[in-house]
């Protein structure tokens, strides 16, 4: 049985790519390079995500819903650019879970995950220290690459992970 792939690979409107990494829409109130999806009406409880058929379903919902099933697979066939984002998101989610201690309070766990998300020392695709450069392309030109002196907060949410037997 193969691993579960992203439903966003079938999107009729291809996403903007940086290298071969897609910028998919997100359900958020924060402005950024990704398009914003509408908030579900009526609002969902914090622990629930919308159905995959909903217009509010985003790649982060998919990462969370496919995390448990896909972590049991040692191989993953990439069928489109959304799968690269799915793989990277699963790696990040797994790394977050590795940072949380078994007997930590909710506040300590939240603090550990926030520190991981805000960590400035990580490699992005195209950097020599990035472990999966054969799977991810570097940005094509200077405009796609961030010129800022600090990493973009949009990349910080997708950092180091252990999935498919590899850690970033």
PDB file of C-alpha atoms in Angstrom:
ATOM      1  CA  UNK A   1       0.000   0.000   0.000  1.00  0.00           C
ATOM      2  CA  UNK A   2       1.490   3.377  -0.958  1.00  0.00           C
ATOM      3  CA  UNK A   3       1.650   6.410   1.309  1.00  0.00           C
ATOM      4  CA  UNK A   4      -1.106   9.001   1.118  1.00  0.00           C
ATOM      5  CA  UNK A   5      -0.416  11.850  -1.314  1.00  0.00           C
ATOM      6  CA  UNK A   6      -1.698  15.412  -1.209  1.00  0.00           C
ATOM      7  CA  UNK A   7      -5.084  16.259  -2.682  1.00  0.00           C
ATOM      8  CA  UNK A   8      -3.606  19.634  -3.675  1.00  0.00           C
ATOM      9  CA  UNK A   9      -1.693  17.910  -6.500  1.00  0.00           C
ATOM     10  CA  UNK A  10      -5.023  17.723  -8.361  1.00  0.00           C
ATOM     11  CA  UNK A  11      -5.688  21.468  -8.078  1.00  0.00           C
ATOM     12  CA  UNK A  12      -6.643  22.870 -11.522  1.00  0.00           C
ATOM     13  CA  UNK A  13      -4.880  26.162 -10.703  1.00  0.00           C
ATOM     14  CA  UNK A  14      -1.166  25.393 -10.338  1.00  0.00           C
ATOM     15  CA  UNK A  15       0.413  27.141  -7.326  1.00  0.00           C
ATOM     16  CA  UNK A  16       3.292  29.592  -7.487  1.00  0.00           C
ATOM     17  CA  UNK A  17       6.562  27.693  -7.057  1.00  0.00           C
ATOM     18  CA  UNK A  18       9.815  28.715  -5.417  1.00  0.00           C
ATOM     19  CA  UNK A  19      12.258  26.172  -6.757  1.00  0.00           C
ATOM     20  CA  UNK A  20       9.877  23.213  -6.853  1.00  0.00           C
ATOM     21  CA  UNK A  21       8.284  24.075  -3.500  1.00  0.00           C
ATOM     22  CA  UNK A  22       4.656  25.312  -3.803  1.00  0.00           C
ATOM     23  CA  UNK A  23       3.154  28.355  -2.115  1.00  0.00           C
ATOM     24  CA  UNK A  24      -0.311  26.967  -1.333  1.00  0.00           C
ATOM     25  CA  UNK A  25      -3.245  28.919   0.149  1.00  0.00           C
ATOM     26  CA  UNK A  26      -3.590  28.981   3.938  1.00  0.00           C
ATOM     27  CA  UNK A  27      -6.523  29.609   6.264  1.00  0.00           C
ATOM     28  CA  UNK A  28      -5.106  32.503   8.254  1.00  0.00           C
ATOM     29  CA  UNK A  29      -5.659  36.115   9.217  1.00  0.00           C
ATOM     30  CA  UNK A  30      -1.958  36.928   8.794  1.00  0.00           C
ATOM     31  CA  UNK A  31      -0.782  38.450   5.524  1.00  0.00           C
ATOM     32  CA  UNK A  32       2.004  36.786   3.610  1.00  0.00           C
ATOM     33  CA  UNK A  33       2.995  35.350   0.242  1.00  0.00           C
ATOM     34  CA  UNK A  34       0.277  32.649   0.311  1.00  0.00           C
ATOM     35  CA  UNK A  35      -3.313  33.323  -0.667  1.00  0.00           C
ATOM     36  CA  UNK A  36      -5.768  33.413   2.226  1.00  0.00           C
ATOM     37  CA  UNK A  37      -8.605  30.894   2.453  1.00  0.00           C
ATOM     38  CA  UNK A  38     -11.925  31.789   4.098  1.00  0.00           C
ATOM     39  CA  UNK A  39     -12.534  30.930   7.738  1.00  0.00           C
ATOM     40  CA  UNK A  40     -15.211  28.192   8.033  1.00  0.00           C
ATOM     41  CA  UNK A  41     -18.674  29.390   8.918  1.00  0.00           C
ATOM     42  CA  UNK A  42     -19.708  28.449  11.604  1.00  0.00           C
ATOM     43  CA  UNK A  43     -16.254  28.402  13.212  1.00  0.00           C
ATOM     44  CA  UNK A  44     -14.895  24.988  14.115  1.00  0.00           C
ATOM     45  CA  UNK A  45     -13.631  24.054  17.594  1.00  0.00           C
ATOM     46  CA  UNK A  46      -9.867  24.427  18.010  1.00  0.00           C
ATOM     47  CA  UNK A  47      -9.166  20.681  17.790  1.00  0.00           C
ATOM     48  CA  UNK A  48     -11.079  20.150  14.525  1.00  0.00           C
ATOM     49  CA  UNK A  49     -10.229  20.891  10.920  1.00  0.00           C
ATOM     50  CA  UNK A  50     -12.615  21.273   7.991  1.00  0.00           C
ATOM     51  CA  UNK A  51     -13.506  18.406   5.674  1.00  0.00           C
ATOM     52  CA  UNK A  52     -11.147  17.917   2.706  1.00  0.00           C
ATOM     53  CA  UNK A  53     -14.014  18.957   0.398  1.00  0.00           C
ATOM     54  CA  UNK A  54     -14.403  22.308   2.178  1.00  0.00           C
ATOM     55  CA  UNK A  55     -13.027  25.483   0.617  1.00  0.00           C
ATOM     56  CA  UNK A  56     -11.349  26.226   3.982  1.00  0.00           C
ATOM     57  CA  UNK A  57      -9.240  23.018   3.926  1.00  0.00           C
ATOM     58  CA  UNK A  58      -5.555  23.937   3.605  1.00  0.00           C
ATOM     59  CA  UNK A  59      -2.214  22.117   3.431  1.00  0.00           C
ATOM     60  CA  UNK A  60      -1.696  22.414   7.204  1.00  0.00           C
ATOM     61  CA  UNK A  61      -4.969  20.559   7.815  1.00  0.00           C
ATOM     62  CA  UNK A  62      -3.758  17.899   5.405  1.00  0.00           C
ATOM     63  CA  UNK A  63      -0.355  17.601   7.116  1.00  0.00           C
ATOM     64  CA  UNK A  64      -2.033  17.047  10.478  1.00  0.00           C
ATOM     65  CA  UNK A  65      -4.626  14.594   9.146  1.00  0.00           C
ATOM     66  CA  UNK A  66      -2.089  12.492   7.173  1.00  0.00           C
ATOM     67  CA  UNK A  67       0.711  12.635   9.754  1.00  0.00           C
ATOM     68  CA  UNK A  68      -0.074   9.430  11.651  1.00  0.00           C
ATOM     69  CA  UNK A  69      -0.755   7.332   8.557  1.00  0.00           C
ATOM     70  CA  UNK A  70       2.256   8.537   6.549  1.00  0.00           C
ATOM     71  CA  UNK A  71       4.800   8.195   9.359  1.00  0.00           C
ATOM     72  CA  UNK A  72       4.477   4.411   9.094  1.00  0.00           C
ATOM     73  CA  UNK A  73       5.860   4.462   5.538  1.00  0.00           C
ATOM     74  CA  UNK A  74       9.593   4.321   4.789  1.00  0.00           C
ATOM     75  CA  UNK A  75       9.108   5.447   1.169  1.00  0.00           C
ATOM     76  CA  UNK A  76       7.058   8.230  -0.335  1.00  0.00           C
ATOM     77  CA  UNK A  77       6.432   8.699  -4.053  1.00  0.00           C
ATOM     78  CA  UNK A  78       6.204  12.394  -4.904  1.00  0.00           C
ATOM     79  CA  UNK A  79       3.437  12.922  -7.448  1.00  0.00           C
ATOM     80  CA  UNK A  80       3.422  16.714  -7.509  1.00  0.00           C
ATOM     81  CA  UNK A  81       4.686  19.882  -5.833  1.00  0.00           C
ATOM     82  CA  UNK A  82       2.106  19.702  -3.023  1.00  0.00           C
ATOM     83  CA  UNK A  83       3.631  16.378  -1.952  1.00  0.00           C
ATOM     84  CA  UNK A  84       6.957  18.136  -1.304  1.00  0.00           C
ATOM     85  CA  UNK A  85       5.203  20.537   1.054  1.00  0.00           C
ATOM     86  CA  UNK A  86       3.334  17.624   2.663  1.00  0.00           C
ATOM     87  CA  UNK A  87       6.602  15.739   3.268  1.00  0.00           C
ATOM     88  CA  UNK A  88       8.277  18.823   4.719  1.00  0.00           C
ATOM     89  CA  UNK A  89       5.250  19.549   6.935  1.00  0.00           C
ATOM     90  CA  UNK A  90       5.226  15.980   8.264  1.00  0.00           C
ATOM     91  CA  UNK A  91       8.944  16.250   9.037  1.00  0.00           C
ATOM     92  CA  UNK A  92       8.352  19.480  10.952  1.00  0.00           C
ATOM     93  CA  UNK A  93       5.405  18.055  12.898  1.00  0.00           C
ATOM     94  CA  UNK A  94       7.442  14.998  13.847  1.00  0.00           C
ATOM     95  CA  UNK A  95      10.319  17.203  15.009  1.00  0.00           C
ATOM     96  CA  UNK A  96       7.877  19.192  17.162  1.00  0.00           C
ATOM     97  CA  UNK A  97       6.716  15.974  18.804  1.00  0.00           C
ATOM     98  CA  UNK A  98      10.335  14.917  19.430  1.00  0.00           C
ATOM     99  CA  UNK A  99      10.996  18.202  21.260  1.00  0.00           C
ATOM    100  CA  UNK A 100       8.119  17.691  23.692  1.00  0.00           C
ATOM    101  CA  UNK A 101       9.055  15.758  26.827  1.00  0.00           C
ATOM    102  CA  UNK A 102       6.618  12.982  27.908  1.00  0.00           C
ATOM    103  CA  UNK A 103       5.857  14.545  31.304  1.00  0.00           C
ATOM    104  CA  UNK A 104       5.919  18.190  30.202  1.00  0.00           C
ATOM    105  CA  UNK A 105       3.059  20.516  31.033  1.00  0.00           C
ATOM    106  CA  UNK A 106       1.041  22.044  28.207  1.00  0.00           C
ATOM    107  CA  UNK A 107       2.810  25.367  28.756  1.00  0.00           C
ATOM    108  CA  UNK A 108       6.296  23.780  28.573  1.00  0.00           C
ATOM    109  CA  UNK A 109       5.337  21.852  25.434  1.00  0.00           C
ATOM    110  CA  UNK A 110       4.024  25.010  23.788  1.00  0.00           C
ATOM    111  CA  UNK A 111       7.243  26.831  24.711  1.00  0.00           C
ATOM    112  CA  UNK A 112       9.413  24.063  23.168  1.00  0.00           C
ATOM    113  CA  UNK A 113       7.437  24.067  19.929  1.00  0.00           C
ATOM    114  CA  UNK A 114       7.529  27.868  19.723  1.00  0.00           C
ATOM    115  CA  UNK A 115      11.312  27.845  20.236  1.00  0.00           C
ATOM    116  CA  UNK A 116      11.642  25.290  17.446  1.00  0.00           C
ATOM    117  CA  UNK A 117       9.476  27.359  15.100  1.00  0.00           C
ATOM    118  CA  UNK A 118      11.480  30.517  15.800  1.00  0.00           C
ATOM    119  CA  UNK A 119      14.895  28.830  15.536  1.00  0.00           C
ATOM    120  CA  UNK A 120      17.023  30.779  13.065  1.00  0.00           C
ATOM    121  CA  UNK A 121      19.622  28.040  12.487  1.00  0.00           C
ATOM    122  CA  UNK A 122      18.159  25.790   9.816  1.00  0.00           C
ATOM    123  CA  UNK A 123      18.971  24.959   6.216  1.00  0.00           C
ATOM    124  CA  UNK A 124      16.511  25.542   3.373  1.00  0.00           C
ATOM    125  CA  UNK A 125      16.421  23.776  -0.007  1.00  0.00           C
ATOM    126  CA  UNK A 126      19.528  24.616  -2.007  1.00  0.00           C
ATOM    127  CA  UNK A 127      21.724  25.197   1.056  1.00  0.00           C
ATOM    128  CA  UNK A 128      24.661  22.788   1.418  1.00  0.00           C
ATOM    129  CA  UNK A 129      23.417  21.645   4.849  1.00  0.00           C
ATOM    130  CA  UNK A 130      19.919  20.705   3.642  1.00  0.00           C
ATOM    131  CA  UNK A 131      19.730  16.873   3.739  1.00  0.00           C
ATOM    132  CA  UNK A 132      17.285  16.362   0.867  1.00  0.00           C
ATOM    133  CA  UNK A 133      18.619  18.642  -1.859  1.00  0.00           C
ATOM    134  CA  UNK A 134      18.049  15.872  -4.416  1.00  0.00           C
ATOM    135  CA  UNK A 135      14.303  16.175  -3.726  1.00  0.00           C
ATOM    136  CA  UNK A 136      14.005  19.969  -3.471  1.00  0.00           C
ATOM    137  CA  UNK A 137      15.335  22.578  -5.898  1.00  0.00           C
ATOM    138  CA  UNK A 138      16.946  25.832  -4.854  1.00  0.00           C
ATOM    139  CA  UNK A 139      15.128  29.071  -5.764  1.00  0.00           C
ATOM    140  CA  UNK A 140      15.666  29.860  -9.469  1.00  0.00           C
ATOM    141  CA  UNK A 141      16.596  33.516  -9.141  1.00  0.00           C
ATOM    142  CA  UNK A 142      17.355  36.257  -6.652  1.00  0.00           C
ATOM    143  CA  UNK A 143      13.746  37.424  -6.632  1.00  0.00           C
ATOM    144  CA  UNK A 144      12.475  34.043  -5.409  1.00  0.00           C
ATOM    145  CA  UNK A 145      15.174  33.777  -2.741  1.00  0.00           C
ATOM    146  CA  UNK A 146      14.759  35.940   0.351  1.00  0.00           C
ATOM    147  CA  UNK A 147      17.300  38.768   0.473  1.00  0.00           C
ATOM    148  CA  UNK A 148      16.488  39.573   4.083  1.00  0.00           C
ATOM    149  CA  UNK A 149      19.095  39.336   6.814  1.00  0.00           C
ATOM    150  CA  UNK A 150      16.805  37.087   8.846  1.00  0.00           C
ATOM    151  CA  UNK A 151      14.782  34.069   7.664  1.00  0.00           C
ATOM    152  CA  UNK A 152      11.207  34.619   6.582  1.00  0.00           C
ATOM    153  CA  UNK A 153       8.574  33.631   9.111  1.00  0.00           C
ATOM    154  CA  UNK A 154       6.862  31.678   6.335  1.00  0.00           C
ATOM    155  CA  UNK A 155       9.833  29.327   6.108  1.00  0.00           C
ATOM    156  CA  UNK A 156      10.270  29.127   9.861  1.00  0.00           C
ATOM    157  CA  UNK A 157       7.003  27.247  10.219  1.00  0.00           C
ATOM    158  CA  UNK A 158       8.410  24.383   8.117  1.00  0.00           C
ATOM    159  CA  UNK A 159      11.690  23.399   9.728  1.00  0.00           C
ATOM    160  CA  UNK A 160      13.604  20.287  10.788  1.00  0.00           C
ATOM    161  CA  UNK A 161      11.867  16.888  10.876  1.00  0.00           C
ATOM    162  CA  UNK A 162      12.261  13.072  10.956  1.00  0.00           C
ATOM    163  CA  UNK A 163      10.133  11.290   8.349  1.00  0.00           C
ATOM    164  CA  UNK A 164      11.041   8.489   5.955  1.00  0.00           C
ATOM    165  CA  UNK A 165      13.929   7.663   8.305  1.00  0.00           C
ATOM    166  CA  UNK A 166      15.647  11.023   7.763  1.00  0.00           C
ATOM    167  CA  UNK A 167      16.067  14.073   9.947  1.00  0.00           C
ATOM    168  CA  UNK A 168      16.663  17.550   8.656  1.00  0.00           C
TER     169      UNK A 168
END
